Tab-separated table of C-alpha atoms in Angstrom:
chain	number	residue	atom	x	y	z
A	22	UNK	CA	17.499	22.639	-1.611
A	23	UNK	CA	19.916	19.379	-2.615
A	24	UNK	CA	17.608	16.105	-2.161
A	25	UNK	CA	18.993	12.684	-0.300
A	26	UNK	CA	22.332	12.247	-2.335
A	27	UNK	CA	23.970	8.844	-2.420
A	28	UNK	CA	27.177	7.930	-3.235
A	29	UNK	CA	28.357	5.950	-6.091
A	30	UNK	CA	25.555	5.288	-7.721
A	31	UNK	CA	26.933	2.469	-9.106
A	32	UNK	CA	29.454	-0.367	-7.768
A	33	UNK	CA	30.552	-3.795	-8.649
A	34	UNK	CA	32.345	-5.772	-6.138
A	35	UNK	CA	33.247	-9.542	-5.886
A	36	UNK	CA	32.256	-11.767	-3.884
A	37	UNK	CA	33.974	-12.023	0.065
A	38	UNK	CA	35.024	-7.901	-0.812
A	39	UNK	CA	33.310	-5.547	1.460
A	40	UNK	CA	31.918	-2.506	0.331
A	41	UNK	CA	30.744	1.327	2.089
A	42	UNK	CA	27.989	2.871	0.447
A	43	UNK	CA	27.531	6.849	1.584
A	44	UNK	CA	24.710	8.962	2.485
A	45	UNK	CA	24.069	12.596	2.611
A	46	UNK	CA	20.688	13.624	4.103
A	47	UNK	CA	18.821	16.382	2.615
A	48	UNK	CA	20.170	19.730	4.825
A	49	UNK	CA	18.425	19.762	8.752
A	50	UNK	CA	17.603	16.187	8.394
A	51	UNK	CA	18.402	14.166	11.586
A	52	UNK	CA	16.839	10.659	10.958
A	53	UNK	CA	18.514	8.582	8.095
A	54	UNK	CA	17.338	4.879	7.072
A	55	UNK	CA	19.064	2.412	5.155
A	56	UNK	CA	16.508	0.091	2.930
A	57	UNK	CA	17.389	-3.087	0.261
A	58	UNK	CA	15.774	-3.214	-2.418
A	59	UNK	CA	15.302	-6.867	-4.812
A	60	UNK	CA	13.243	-7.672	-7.418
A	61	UNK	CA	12.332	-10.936	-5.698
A	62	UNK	CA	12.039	-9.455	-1.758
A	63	UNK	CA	10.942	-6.267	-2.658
A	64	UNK	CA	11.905	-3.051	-0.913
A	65	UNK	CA	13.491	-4.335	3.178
A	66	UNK	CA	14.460	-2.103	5.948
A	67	UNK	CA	18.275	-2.310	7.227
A	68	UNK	CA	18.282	0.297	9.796
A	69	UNK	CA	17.503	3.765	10.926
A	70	UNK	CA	19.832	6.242	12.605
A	71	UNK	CA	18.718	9.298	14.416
A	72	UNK	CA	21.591	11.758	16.271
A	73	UNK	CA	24.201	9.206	15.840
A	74	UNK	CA	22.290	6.395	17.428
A	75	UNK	CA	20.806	3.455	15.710
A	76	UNK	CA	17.032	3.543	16.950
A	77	UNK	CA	15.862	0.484	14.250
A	78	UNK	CA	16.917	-2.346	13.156
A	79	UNK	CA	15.561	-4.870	10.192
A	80	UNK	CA	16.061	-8.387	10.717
A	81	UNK	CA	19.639	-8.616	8.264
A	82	UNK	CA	22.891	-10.366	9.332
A	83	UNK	CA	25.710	-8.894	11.305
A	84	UNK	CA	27.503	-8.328	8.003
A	85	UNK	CA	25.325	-4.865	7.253
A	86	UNK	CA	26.131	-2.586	9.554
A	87	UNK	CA	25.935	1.247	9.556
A	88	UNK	CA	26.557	4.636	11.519
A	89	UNK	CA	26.068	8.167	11.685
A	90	UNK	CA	28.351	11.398	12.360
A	91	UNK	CA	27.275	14.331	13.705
A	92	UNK	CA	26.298	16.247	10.502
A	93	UNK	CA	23.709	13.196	10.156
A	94	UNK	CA	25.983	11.840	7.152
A	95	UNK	CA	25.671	8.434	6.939
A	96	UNK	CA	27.434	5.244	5.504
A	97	UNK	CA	26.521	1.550	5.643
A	98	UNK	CA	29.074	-1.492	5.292
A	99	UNK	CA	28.433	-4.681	4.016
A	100	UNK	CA	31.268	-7.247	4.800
A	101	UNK	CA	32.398	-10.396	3.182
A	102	UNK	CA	29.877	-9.938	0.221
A	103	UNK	CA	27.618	-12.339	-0.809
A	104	UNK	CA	26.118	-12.541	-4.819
A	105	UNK	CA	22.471	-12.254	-2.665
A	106	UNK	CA	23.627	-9.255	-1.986
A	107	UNK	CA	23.079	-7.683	-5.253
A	108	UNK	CA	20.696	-5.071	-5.031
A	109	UNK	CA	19.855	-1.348	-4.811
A	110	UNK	CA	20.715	0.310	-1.290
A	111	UNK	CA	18.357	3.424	-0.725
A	112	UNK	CA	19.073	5.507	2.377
A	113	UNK	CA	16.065	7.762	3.281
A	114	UNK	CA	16.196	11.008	5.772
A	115	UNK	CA	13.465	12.520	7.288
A	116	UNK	CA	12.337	16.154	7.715
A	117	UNK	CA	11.116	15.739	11.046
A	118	UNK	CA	11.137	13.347	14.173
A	119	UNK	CA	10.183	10.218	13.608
A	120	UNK	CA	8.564	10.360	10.189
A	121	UNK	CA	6.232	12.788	10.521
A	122	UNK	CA	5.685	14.140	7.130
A	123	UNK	CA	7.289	11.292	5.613
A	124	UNK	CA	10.756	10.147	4.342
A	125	UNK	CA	12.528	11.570	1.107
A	126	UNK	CA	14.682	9.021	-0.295
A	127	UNK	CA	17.963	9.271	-2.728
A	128	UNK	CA	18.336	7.659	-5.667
A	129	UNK	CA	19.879	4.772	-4.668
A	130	UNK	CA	23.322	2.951	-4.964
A	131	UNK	CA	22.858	-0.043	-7.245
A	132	UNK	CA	25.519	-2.780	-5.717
A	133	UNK	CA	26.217	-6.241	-8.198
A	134	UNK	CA	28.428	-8.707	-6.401
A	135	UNK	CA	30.489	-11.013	-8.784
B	209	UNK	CA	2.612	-3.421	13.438
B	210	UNK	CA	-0.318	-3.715	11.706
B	211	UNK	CA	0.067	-5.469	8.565
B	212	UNK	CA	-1.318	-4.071	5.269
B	213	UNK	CA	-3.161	-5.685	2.136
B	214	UNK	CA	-3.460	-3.893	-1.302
B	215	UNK	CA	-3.852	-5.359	-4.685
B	216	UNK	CA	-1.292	-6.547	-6.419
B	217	UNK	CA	-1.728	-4.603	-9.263
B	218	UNK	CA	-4.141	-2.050	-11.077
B	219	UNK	CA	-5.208	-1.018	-14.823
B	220	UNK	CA	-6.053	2.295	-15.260
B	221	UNK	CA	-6.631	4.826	-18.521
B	222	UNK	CA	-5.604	8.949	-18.839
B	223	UNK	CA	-7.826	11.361	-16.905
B	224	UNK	CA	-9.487	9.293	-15.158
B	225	UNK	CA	-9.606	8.831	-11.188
B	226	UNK	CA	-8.060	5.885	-9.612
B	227	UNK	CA	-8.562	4.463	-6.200
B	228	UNK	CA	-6.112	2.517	-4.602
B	229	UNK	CA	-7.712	0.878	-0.955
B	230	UNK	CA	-5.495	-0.641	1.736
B	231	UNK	CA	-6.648	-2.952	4.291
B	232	UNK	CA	-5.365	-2.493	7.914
B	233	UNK	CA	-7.417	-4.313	10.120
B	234	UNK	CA	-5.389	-4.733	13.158
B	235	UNK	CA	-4.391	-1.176	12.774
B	236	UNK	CA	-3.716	0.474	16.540
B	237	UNK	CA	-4.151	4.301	17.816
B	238	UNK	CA	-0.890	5.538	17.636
B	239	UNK	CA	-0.518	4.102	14.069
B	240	UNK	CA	-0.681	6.832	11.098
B	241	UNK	CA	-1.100	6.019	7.348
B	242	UNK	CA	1.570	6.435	5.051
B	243	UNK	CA	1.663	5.982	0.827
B	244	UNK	CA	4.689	6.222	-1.125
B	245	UNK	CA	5.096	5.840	-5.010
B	246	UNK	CA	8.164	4.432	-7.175
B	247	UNK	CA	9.006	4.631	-10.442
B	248	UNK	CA	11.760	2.175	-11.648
B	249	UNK	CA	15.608	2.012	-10.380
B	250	UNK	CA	14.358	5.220	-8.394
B	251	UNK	CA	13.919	5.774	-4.279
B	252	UNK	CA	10.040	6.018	-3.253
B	253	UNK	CA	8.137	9.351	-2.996
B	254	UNK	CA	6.031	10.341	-0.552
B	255	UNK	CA	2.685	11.169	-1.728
B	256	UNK	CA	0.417	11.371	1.488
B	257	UNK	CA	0.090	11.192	5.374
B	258	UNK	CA	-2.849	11.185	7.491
B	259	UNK	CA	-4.547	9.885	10.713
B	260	UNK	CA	-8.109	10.102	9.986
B	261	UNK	CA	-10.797	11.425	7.936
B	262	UNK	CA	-9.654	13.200	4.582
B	263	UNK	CA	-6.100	14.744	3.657
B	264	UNK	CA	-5.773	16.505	0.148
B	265	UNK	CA	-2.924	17.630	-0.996
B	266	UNK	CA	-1.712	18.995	-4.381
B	267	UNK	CA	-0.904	15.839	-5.860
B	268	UNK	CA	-3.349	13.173	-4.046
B	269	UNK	CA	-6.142	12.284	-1.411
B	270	UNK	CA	-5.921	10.129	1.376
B	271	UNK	CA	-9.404	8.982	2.536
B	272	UNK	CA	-10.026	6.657	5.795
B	273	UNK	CA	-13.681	5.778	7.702
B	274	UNK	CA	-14.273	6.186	10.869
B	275	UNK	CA	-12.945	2.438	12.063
B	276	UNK	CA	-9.335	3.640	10.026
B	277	UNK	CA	-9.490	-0.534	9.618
B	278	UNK	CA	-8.728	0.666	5.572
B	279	UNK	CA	-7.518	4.065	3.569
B	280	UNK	CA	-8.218	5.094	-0.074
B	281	UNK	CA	-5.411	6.768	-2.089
B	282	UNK	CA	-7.293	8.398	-4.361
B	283	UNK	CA	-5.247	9.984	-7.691
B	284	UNK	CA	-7.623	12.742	-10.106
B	285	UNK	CA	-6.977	12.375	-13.803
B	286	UNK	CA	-4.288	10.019	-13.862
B	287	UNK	CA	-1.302	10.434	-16.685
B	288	UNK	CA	0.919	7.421	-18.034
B	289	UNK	CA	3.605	9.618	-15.648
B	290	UNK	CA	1.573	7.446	-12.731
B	291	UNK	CA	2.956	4.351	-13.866
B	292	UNK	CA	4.559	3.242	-10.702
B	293	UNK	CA	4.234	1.165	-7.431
B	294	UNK	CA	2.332	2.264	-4.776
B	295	UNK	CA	3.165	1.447	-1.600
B	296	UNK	CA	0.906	1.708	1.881
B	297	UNK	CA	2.761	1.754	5.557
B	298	UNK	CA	0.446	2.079	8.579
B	299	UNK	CA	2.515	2.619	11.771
B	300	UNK	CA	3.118	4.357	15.048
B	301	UNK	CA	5.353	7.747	13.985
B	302	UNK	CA	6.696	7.990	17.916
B	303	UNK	CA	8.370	4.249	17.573
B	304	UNK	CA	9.212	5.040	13.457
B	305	UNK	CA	9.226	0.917	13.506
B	306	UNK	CA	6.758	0.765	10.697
B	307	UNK	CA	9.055	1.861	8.502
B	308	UNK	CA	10.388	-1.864	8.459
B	309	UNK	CA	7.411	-2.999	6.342
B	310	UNK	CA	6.907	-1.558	2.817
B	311	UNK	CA	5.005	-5.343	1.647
B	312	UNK	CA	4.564	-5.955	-2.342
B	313	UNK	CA	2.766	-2.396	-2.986
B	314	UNK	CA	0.353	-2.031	-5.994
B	315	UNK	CA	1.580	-1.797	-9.599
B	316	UNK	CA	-0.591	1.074	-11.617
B	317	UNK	CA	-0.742	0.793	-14.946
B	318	UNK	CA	-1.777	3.846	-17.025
B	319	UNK	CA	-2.646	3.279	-20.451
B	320	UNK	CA	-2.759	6.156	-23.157
């Protein structure tokens, strides 16, 4: 069974650029969250999507937003890029509602503004 | 959401047992227990769940008292694989909100 898969794994942008980072749940998987991670704020929540709908939301600018389709893919956008910014994006899915069980999480998308 | 306090960081040696506690005082009824480890550049792993009591699973135990006001990840015969942050989430599962607070986690340090 494929795990979380994120897509690229790797991305340099410069600054004022936007960016869409993409997110393929692990197969049956309805809830996907978005996370930040930085070596100075540690690991922060972005949002959660469940069945298209965001159902969570982290306390981030209107800059990061992100959605869902109906095969619970999901992609995040970050506009007008900032060099804060720089970080890696994890996106997490869960096997069942609401994280019972826990989350499984992808390997990340590692994002340096320049 | 109840807020969580673990040490910052941890020394440990091969084979032996380590016990990582995590303080949830304000923790509510709804509210499970949650602790997911990360290795470097990678996405967390869950390790454990529970509500109350003892969970054991293949790779870990999860052990709260009967107030649940703290839990004790408990990892048997440690390996310098275990090198990694552990984190501890205590939240409500129907809301999913505690997933907005993953705090500073605990560093483990295995040495050989």
């Amino acid at each position: 069974k494929a795990g979380v898969t994120q897509t690229p794994r790797y991305l340099i942008k410069t600054r004022g650029q936007q960016v869409t980072l993409s997110c393929s749940p692990i197969s049956g998987h309805r809830s996907v969250s978005w996370y930040q991670q930085t070596p100075g704020q540690g690991l922060q929540f972005l949002f959660e999507y469940f069945s298209e709908t965001q159902r969570n939301k982290g306390n981030f600018p209107g800059r990061f937003s992100g959605r869902q389709f109906s095969n619970s893919r999901s992609e995040m956008n970050v506009s007008t890029l900032e060099l804060g910014d720089s970080a890696l994006y994890l996106c997490a899915s869960s096997a069942r509602d609401r994280g019972r069980g826990g989350d499984f999480f992808g390997q990340g998308t590692r994002l340096t503004v320049v | 959401l109840a807020k969580t306090t673990q040490p910052i960081s941890m020394d440990s040696y091969e084979g032996q047992e380590v016990n990582i506690t995590c303080s949830h005082n304000n923790i509510a009824t709804n509210d499970y227990i949650t602790w997911y480890q990360q290795f470097p550049s990678q996405g967390p792993r869950f390790i454990i769940q529970g509500y109350k009591t003892k969970v054991t699973n293949e790779v870990a135990s999860l052990f709260i008292p009967a107030d649940r006001k703290s839990s004790t990840l408990s990892l048997p015969r440690v390996s310098l694989s275990d090198t990694a942050v552990y984190y501890c989430l205590v939240g409500d599962l129907n809301t999913g909100g505690f997933k907005t607070i993953f705090g500073a986690g605990t560093r483990l340090f295995v040495k050989a």
